[in-house]
Amino acid sequence: MTTHQNAPHTPRTPRRLGTTGPSVFPLGLGCMGMSALYGEADRSESIATIHAALDAGVTLLDTGDFYGMGHNELLINEALRTAPAAAREQALTSVKFGALRTVEGGFSGYDGRPDAVRNFLAYSLQRLGRDHIDVYRIARVDPDVPIEETVGAIAEAVQAGHVRHIGLSEVGAETLRRAAAVAPISDLQIEYSLISRGIEEEVLPTARELGIGVTAYGVLSRGLISGHFGRDRALAPGDFRGMSPRFQGDNLDRNLDLVDALRKVADGKGVSVAQIAIAWVLARGQDIVPLVGARRRDRLDEALGALDVELTAQDLTAIEEAVPAGAAAGDRYPQAQMAHLDSEH
């Protein structure tokens, strides 16, 4: 696996988001689950988890302005305000925007118009209580607005000092090239895990060609390959996974069979299933930063332990024999949401 750095790497050596982005701790904290889509979360435990992440050296906090309709940004604001000054100063915010919501909590499309970009940004800065956002990106490409216009509006915010770096989310190789022709792109946020490897064919090589890093979400496939999801688990009302094809019927059984096979490899290494799954993503290159969606301190501690897992060539072979590329049953989103993924077209 090629890397963009030649210096010796330790498990906690910072990774740079592309050739133009910031250097960050090798794991980022995805905060979505603290506000939305996985059922109720404990606010005090969420804040304690953000504090613990910062204390452990984590720098990148990932959110979206539509996570809980602003709830997540306000939660991060509170966590940063109550964190020690040194931890607060090291924190970097990565924010997605553009998703349109209904009062009932539904999604009704995306808005990437320049005026909308400026509007979303103003509200996010207010909710976060910060004078800038470190990485700003539209969550999904607006099919009615050329990506050049959306990225151009973010580039104007960079010039004004309100944004530090431009990111992208769930875009395909062609869109990646068009966006990079407008302004420097720090990183592409996209799903990447042992059971979601679609980016390897075209998107990841294009990102590397362009010097764009990858922040990988879904590294545990929403808990599916965490080792903690049982066949008889009952999901809370409002939990996104209740509609996810990979968690349905026979698909779930087939996917948990893969987890059982992965568990044998993990047991042989003396680590957890989650740790070996995260370590696999970490091993894909120094230009990839996995985002872990821990909502509790114990899950955060487990994820951080992945940094100390050394995978040999033999280990990697065993992992990929347990979970072969393309072996997952079911799409990663319901069909209606898959249609919004530029990365899948």
Coordinates of C-alpha atoms in Angstrom, one line a residue:
M1 CA 0.0 0.0 0.0
T2 CA 1.5 3.3 -1.0
T3 CA 1.6 6.2 1.4
H4 CA 2.2 9.9 1.1
Q5 CA 4.8 10.1 3.9
N6 CA 8.2 8.7 4.2
A7 CA 8.9 9.3 7.9
P8 CA 8.6 6.3 10.3
H9 CA 5.1 5.7 11.6
T10 CA 4.0 4.9 15.0
P11 CA 0.4 3.8 15.8
R12 CA -0.4 7.4 16.8
T13 CA 1.5 9.3 14.1
P14 CA -0.8 12.0 12.8
R15 CA -2.2 11.4 9.3
R16 CA -2.6 14.3 6.9
L17 CA -5.9 14.8 5.1
G18 CA -4.6 14.9 1.6
T19 CA -1.8 17.1 0.4
T20 CA -3.5 20.3 1.4
G21 CA -5.5 19.4 4.5
P22 CA -4.7 19.4 8.2
S23 CA -2.8 16.7 10.1
V24 CA -5.1 14.8 12.4
F25 CA -5.0 12.0 14.9
P26 CA -5.2 8.7 13.0
L27 CA -8.8 8.0 14.2
G28 CA -11.6 10.6 14.1
L29 CA -14.7 10.6 16.2
G30 CA -18.0 10.5 14.3
C31 CA -20.6 12.1 16.5
M32 CA -23.8 11.4 14.5
G33 CA -25.0 8.6 16.8
M34 CA -25.0 11.0 19.8
S35 CA -28.0 12.8 18.2
A36 CA -29.7 10.8 15.6
L37 CA -30.5 7.6 13.7
Y38 CA -29.5 5.0 16.3
G39 CA -32.2 5.6 18.9
E40 CA -31.8 7.6 22.2
A41 CA -28.4 8.6 23.3
D42 CA -27.3 9.7 26.8
R43 CA -26.3 13.4 26.6
S44 CA -23.9 13.4 29.6
E45 CA -22.2 10.2 28.3
S46 CA -21.9 11.6 24.8
I47 CA -20.1 14.7 26.2
A48 CA -17.9 12.5 28.4
T49 CA -17.0 10.5 25.3
I50 CA -16.0 13.6 23.4
H51 CA -13.9 14.7 26.3
A52 CA -12.3 11.2 26.6
A53 CA -11.5 11.3 22.9
L54 CA -9.9 14.7 23.1
D55 CA -7.9 13.5 26.2
A56 CA -6.7 10.5 24.2
G57 CA -5.4 12.8 21.5
V58 CA -8.3 12.6 19.0
T59 CA -8.5 15.8 17.0
L60 CA -11.1 15.4 14.3
L61 CA -14.8 15.7 15.4
D62 CA -17.1 14.9 12.5
T63 CA -20.7 16.1 12.4
G64 CA -23.5 17.3 10.1
D65 CA -25.8 20.3 10.6
F66 CA -28.8 18.0 10.0
Y67 CA -27.8 15.4 12.7
G68 CA -30.7 15.9 15.1
M69 CA -31.5 19.2 13.2
G70 CA -28.6 21.1 14.8
H71 CA -28.6 19.0 18.1
N72 CA -25.3 17.5 17.3
E73 CA -23.5 20.8 16.6
L74 CA -24.9 22.2 19.9
L75 CA -23.7 19.0 21.7
I76 CA -20.2 19.5 20.3
N77 CA -20.3 23.2 21.3
E78 CA -21.1 22.2 24.9
A79 CA -18.5 19.5 24.9
L80 CA -15.8 21.9 23.7
R81 CA -16.9 24.7 26.0
T82 CA -16.5 22.3 29.0
A83 CA -13.3 20.7 27.9
P84 CA -9.8 21.8 29.1
A85 CA -8.5 24.7 27.0
A86 CA -5.7 22.6 25.5
A87 CA -8.1 20.0 24.3
R88 CA -10.5 22.6 23.0
E89 CA -7.7 24.2 21.0
Q90 CA -6.6 21.0 19.3
A91 CA -10.1 20.0 18.2
L92 CA -10.9 20.2 14.5
T93 CA -14.5 20.3 13.2
S94 CA -15.6 18.5 10.1
V95 CA -19.1 19.5 9.1
K96 CA -21.5 18.2 6.4
F97 CA -24.3 20.4 5.2
G98 CA -27.0 20.4 2.5
A99 CA -29.5 17.8 3.7
L100 CA -33.1 19.1 3.8
R101 CA -35.3 17.9 6.7
T102 CA -38.9 17.8 7.6
V103 CA -40.6 18.6 10.9
E104 CA -41.2 14.9 11.2
G105 CA -37.6 14.1 10.8
G106 CA -37.7 12.9 7.2
F107 CA -35.2 13.9 4.4
S108 CA -36.5 15.8 1.4
G109 CA -33.4 16.3 -0.7
Y110 CA -30.2 18.4 -0.8
D111 CA -29.4 22.0 -1.5
G112 CA -26.0 22.9 -2.9
R113 CA -26.8 26.4 -4.2
P114 CA -24.1 29.0 -3.3
D115 CA -26.7 31.1 -1.3
A116 CA -27.7 27.9 0.6
V117 CA -24.1 27.1 1.3
R118 CA -23.6 30.5 2.9
N119 CA -26.8 30.1 4.9
F120 CA -26.0 26.6 6.2
L121 CA -22.5 27.8 7.1
A122 CA -23.8 30.8 9.1
Y123 CA -26.1 28.6 11.2
S124 CA -23.3 26.0 11.8
L125 CA -20.9 28.6 13.0
Q126 CA -23.5 29.9 15.4
R127 CA -24.4 26.5 16.8
L128 CA -20.8 25.4 17.1
G129 CA -19.8 28.6 18.8
R130 CA -16.7 28.9 16.6
D131 CA -15.4 31.5 14.1
H132 CA -14.5 28.9 11.5
I133 CA -15.1 25.3 10.5
D134 CA -12.0 23.2 9.7
V135 CA -13.4 21.0 7.0
Y136 CA -16.7 21.8 5.3
R137 CA -18.5 19.6 2.8
I138 CA -21.9 19.0 1.2
A139 CA -23.3 15.7 2.5
R140 CA -24.6 14.6 -0.9
V141 CA -24.2 16.2 -4.3
D142 CA -27.2 18.3 -5.3
P143 CA -28.2 16.9 -8.7
D144 CA -29.6 20.3 -9.7
V145 CA -26.5 22.3 -8.9
P146 CA -23.1 21.7 -10.6
I147 CA -20.5 20.6 -8.1
E148 CA -18.3 23.5 -9.3
E149 CA -20.8 26.0 -8.0
T150 CA -21.1 24.4 -4.5
V151 CA -17.3 24.0 -4.2
G152 CA -16.8 27.5 -5.4
A153 CA -19.1 28.9 -2.6
I154 CA -17.1 26.9 0.0
A155 CA -13.9 28.3 -1.6
E156 CA -15.2 31.8 -1.1
A157 CA -15.8 31.0 2.6
V158 CA -12.2 29.8 2.8
Q159 CA -11.0 33.1 1.4
A160 CA -13.2 34.9 4.0
G161 CA -11.7 32.8 6.8
H162 CA -14.9 31.1 7.8
V163 CA -13.7 27.7 6.5
R164 CA -10.2 26.2 6.6
H165 CA -10.5 23.3 4.1
I166 CA -12.9 22.0 1.5
G167 CA -14.1 18.4 1.7
L168 CA -16.4 16.2 -0.3
S169 CA -18.8 13.4 0.7
E170 CA -19.9 10.3 -1.2
V171 CA -18.8 11.5 -4.7
G172 CA -17.6 9.4 -7.6
A173 CA -14.3 9.8 -9.4
E174 CA -15.6 12.2 -12.1
T175 CA -17.1 14.5 -9.6
L176 CA -13.9 14.4 -7.6
R177 CA -12.0 15.6 -10.6
R178 CA -14.4 18.4 -11.4
A179 CA -14.4 19.6 -7.8
A180 CA -10.6 19.5 -7.5
A181 CA -10.3 21.6 -10.7
V182 CA -12.1 24.4 -8.8
A183 CA -10.2 24.5 -5.5
P184 CA -8.0 22.3 -3.4
I185 CA -9.9 19.4 -1.8
S186 CA -8.6 18.1 1.5
D187 CA -10.5 14.8 1.8
L188 CA -13.3 12.7 0.6
Q189 CA -15.6 11.3 3.3
I190 CA -17.0 8.0 2.2
E191 CA -18.0 4.6 3.5
Y192 CA -15.2 2.2 3.6
S193 CA -14.9 -1.1 5.6
L194 CA -14.3 -4.7 5.2
I195 CA -17.8 -5.2 3.8
S196 CA -18.0 -1.9 1.9
R197 CA -15.0 -1.9 -0.5
G198 CA -16.5 -0.3 -3.6
I199 CA -14.2 2.7 -3.5
E200 CA -11.1 0.5 -4.2
E201 CA -11.9 0.2 -7.9
E202 CA -12.0 3.8 -9.0
V203 CA -12.7 6.3 -6.3
L204 CA -9.7 5.6 -4.1
P205 CA -7.2 5.6 -6.9
T206 CA -8.6 8.9 -8.2
A207 CA -8.4 10.4 -4.8
R208 CA -4.8 9.3 -4.4
E209 CA -3.9 10.6 -7.9
L210 CA -5.3 14.0 -6.9
G211 CA -3.7 14.1 -3.5
I212 CA -7.1 13.9 -1.7
G213 CA -7.3 12.1 1.6
V214 CA -10.1 9.8 2.8
T215 CA -12.0 10.0 6.0
A216 CA -13.7 6.6 6.2
Y217 CA -17.0 6.3 7.9
G218 CA -19.0 3.1 8.6
V219 CA -15.8 1.3 9.4
L220 CA -17.8 -1.1 11.5
S221 CA -20.8 -0.9 9.1
R222 CA -23.1 0.8 11.7
G223 CA -22.2 -1.9 14.3
L224 CA -22.8 -4.8 12.0
I225 CA -19.2 -5.9 12.1
S226 CA -18.4 -4.6 15.6
G227 CA -18.8 -8.0 17.2
H228 CA -21.5 -6.6 19.4
F229 CA -24.5 -7.0 17.2
G230 CA -26.5 -10.3 17.8
R231 CA -29.0 -12.1 15.6
D232 CA -31.7 -11.5 18.1
R233 CA -31.0 -7.9 18.8
A234 CA -34.1 -5.7 19.0
L235 CA -33.6 -2.2 17.5
A236 CA -35.0 0.9 19.2
P237 CA -37.7 2.9 17.4
G238 CA -36.2 5.3 15.0
D239 CA -33.0 3.3 14.6
F240 CA -31.8 3.7 11.0
R241 CA -30.7 0.1 10.9
G242 CA -34.3 -1.1 11.0
M243 CA -34.5 0.1 7.3
S244 CA -31.0 -0.9 6.3
P245 CA -30.9 -3.8 3.8
R246 CA -27.8 -5.3 5.5
F247 CA -29.8 -5.7 8.8
Q248 CA -32.8 -7.4 7.2
G249 CA -33.7 -11.1 7.4
D250 CA -31.4 -13.5 5.5
N251 CA -29.0 -10.6 4.8
L252 CA -28.4 -10.1 8.5
D253 CA -27.7 -13.8 9.0
R254 CA -25.3 -14.0 6.1
N255 CA -23.5 -10.9 7.2
L256 CA -23.2 -12.1 10.8
D257 CA -21.8 -15.4 9.4
L258 CA -19.0 -13.2 8.1
V259 CA -18.5 -11.6 11.5
D260 CA -18.3 -15.1 13.0
A261 CA -15.5 -15.9 10.6
L262 CA -13.7 -12.6 11.4
R263 CA -14.1 -13.3 15.1
K264 CA -11.9 -16.4 14.7
V265 CA -9.1 -14.3 13.2
A266 CA -9.5 -11.7 16.0
D267 CA -9.4 -14.3 18.7
G268 CA -6.2 -15.6 17.2
K269 CA -4.7 -12.1 17.6
G270 CA -6.1 -11.7 21.1
V271 CA -8.1 -8.6 20.0
S272 CA -11.8 -7.8 19.5
V273 CA -13.7 -8.0 16.3
A274 CA -14.1 -4.2 16.2
Q275 CA -10.4 -3.7 16.7
I276 CA -9.4 -6.0 13.9
A277 CA -12.0 -4.4 11.6
I278 CA -10.7 -0.9 12.4
A279 CA -7.1 -2.0 12.1
W280 CA -7.8 -3.3 8.6
V281 CA -9.0 0.1 7.5
L282 CA -6.0 1.8 9.2
A283 CA -3.7 -0.6 7.3
R284 CA -5.1 0.5 3.9
G285 CA -2.9 3.6 3.8
Q286 CA -1.6 6.6 5.7
D287 CA -3.9 8.8 3.7
I288 CA -7.0 7.1 5.3
V289 CA -8.5 8.3 8.6
P290 CA -11.2 6.0 10.0
L291 CA -14.1 7.7 11.8
V292 CA -15.4 5.7 14.7
G293 CA -18.9 6.4 15.8
A294 CA -18.5 5.7 19.5
R295 CA -21.3 7.0 21.7
R296 CA -19.9 5.7 24.9
R297 CA -16.4 5.7 26.6
D298 CA -16.1 2.0 26.6
R299 CA -16.7 1.7 22.9
L300 CA -14.2 4.6 22.4
D301 CA -11.6 2.8 24.4
E302 CA -12.1 -0.4 22.3
A303 CA -11.7 1.6 19.1
L304 CA -8.6 3.3 20.3
G305 CA -7.1 -0.1 21.0
A306 CA -7.2 -0.8 17.3
L307 CA -4.2 1.6 16.9
D308 CA -2.0 -1.0 18.7
V309 CA -3.0 -3.9 16.5
E310 CA -0.2 -4.8 14.1
L311 CA -1.4 -6.7 11.1
T312 CA 1.1 -8.9 9.3
A313 CA 0.7 -10.0 5.7
Q314 CA -0.5 -13.3 7.0
D315 CA -3.1 -11.6 9.1
L316 CA -4.4 -9.5 6.2
T317 CA -4.8 -12.6 4.1
A318 CA -6.7 -14.3 6.9
I319 CA -9.0 -11.3 7.4
E320 CA -9.8 -11.1 3.7
E321 CA -10.4 -14.9 3.5
A322 CA -12.9 -14.5 6.4
V323 CA -14.6 -11.5 4.8
P324 CA -13.9 -11.5 1.0
A325 CA -14.4 -8.4 -1.0
G326 CA -18.0 -8.2 -2.2
A327 CA -19.3 -10.8 0.3
A328 CA -21.7 -8.5 2.1
A329 CA -25.4 -9.3 1.6
G330 CA -27.6 -6.2 0.9
D331 CA -26.9 -2.6 -0.1
R332 CA -25.4 -0.2 2.4
Y333 CA -28.5 2.1 2.2
P334 CA -32.2 1.6 1.3
Q335 CA -32.8 2.0 -2.4
A336 CA -34.1 5.5 -2.2
Q337 CA -31.0 6.7 -0.4
M338 CA -28.7 4.8 -2.7
A339 CA -30.1 7.0 -5.6
H340 CA -28.6 10.0 -3.9
L341 CA -25.0 8.6 -3.8
D342 CA -23.0 10.1 -6.6
S343 CA -20.3 7.6 -5.6
E344 CA -22.5 4.7 -6.7
H345 CA -23.3 6.1 -10.2

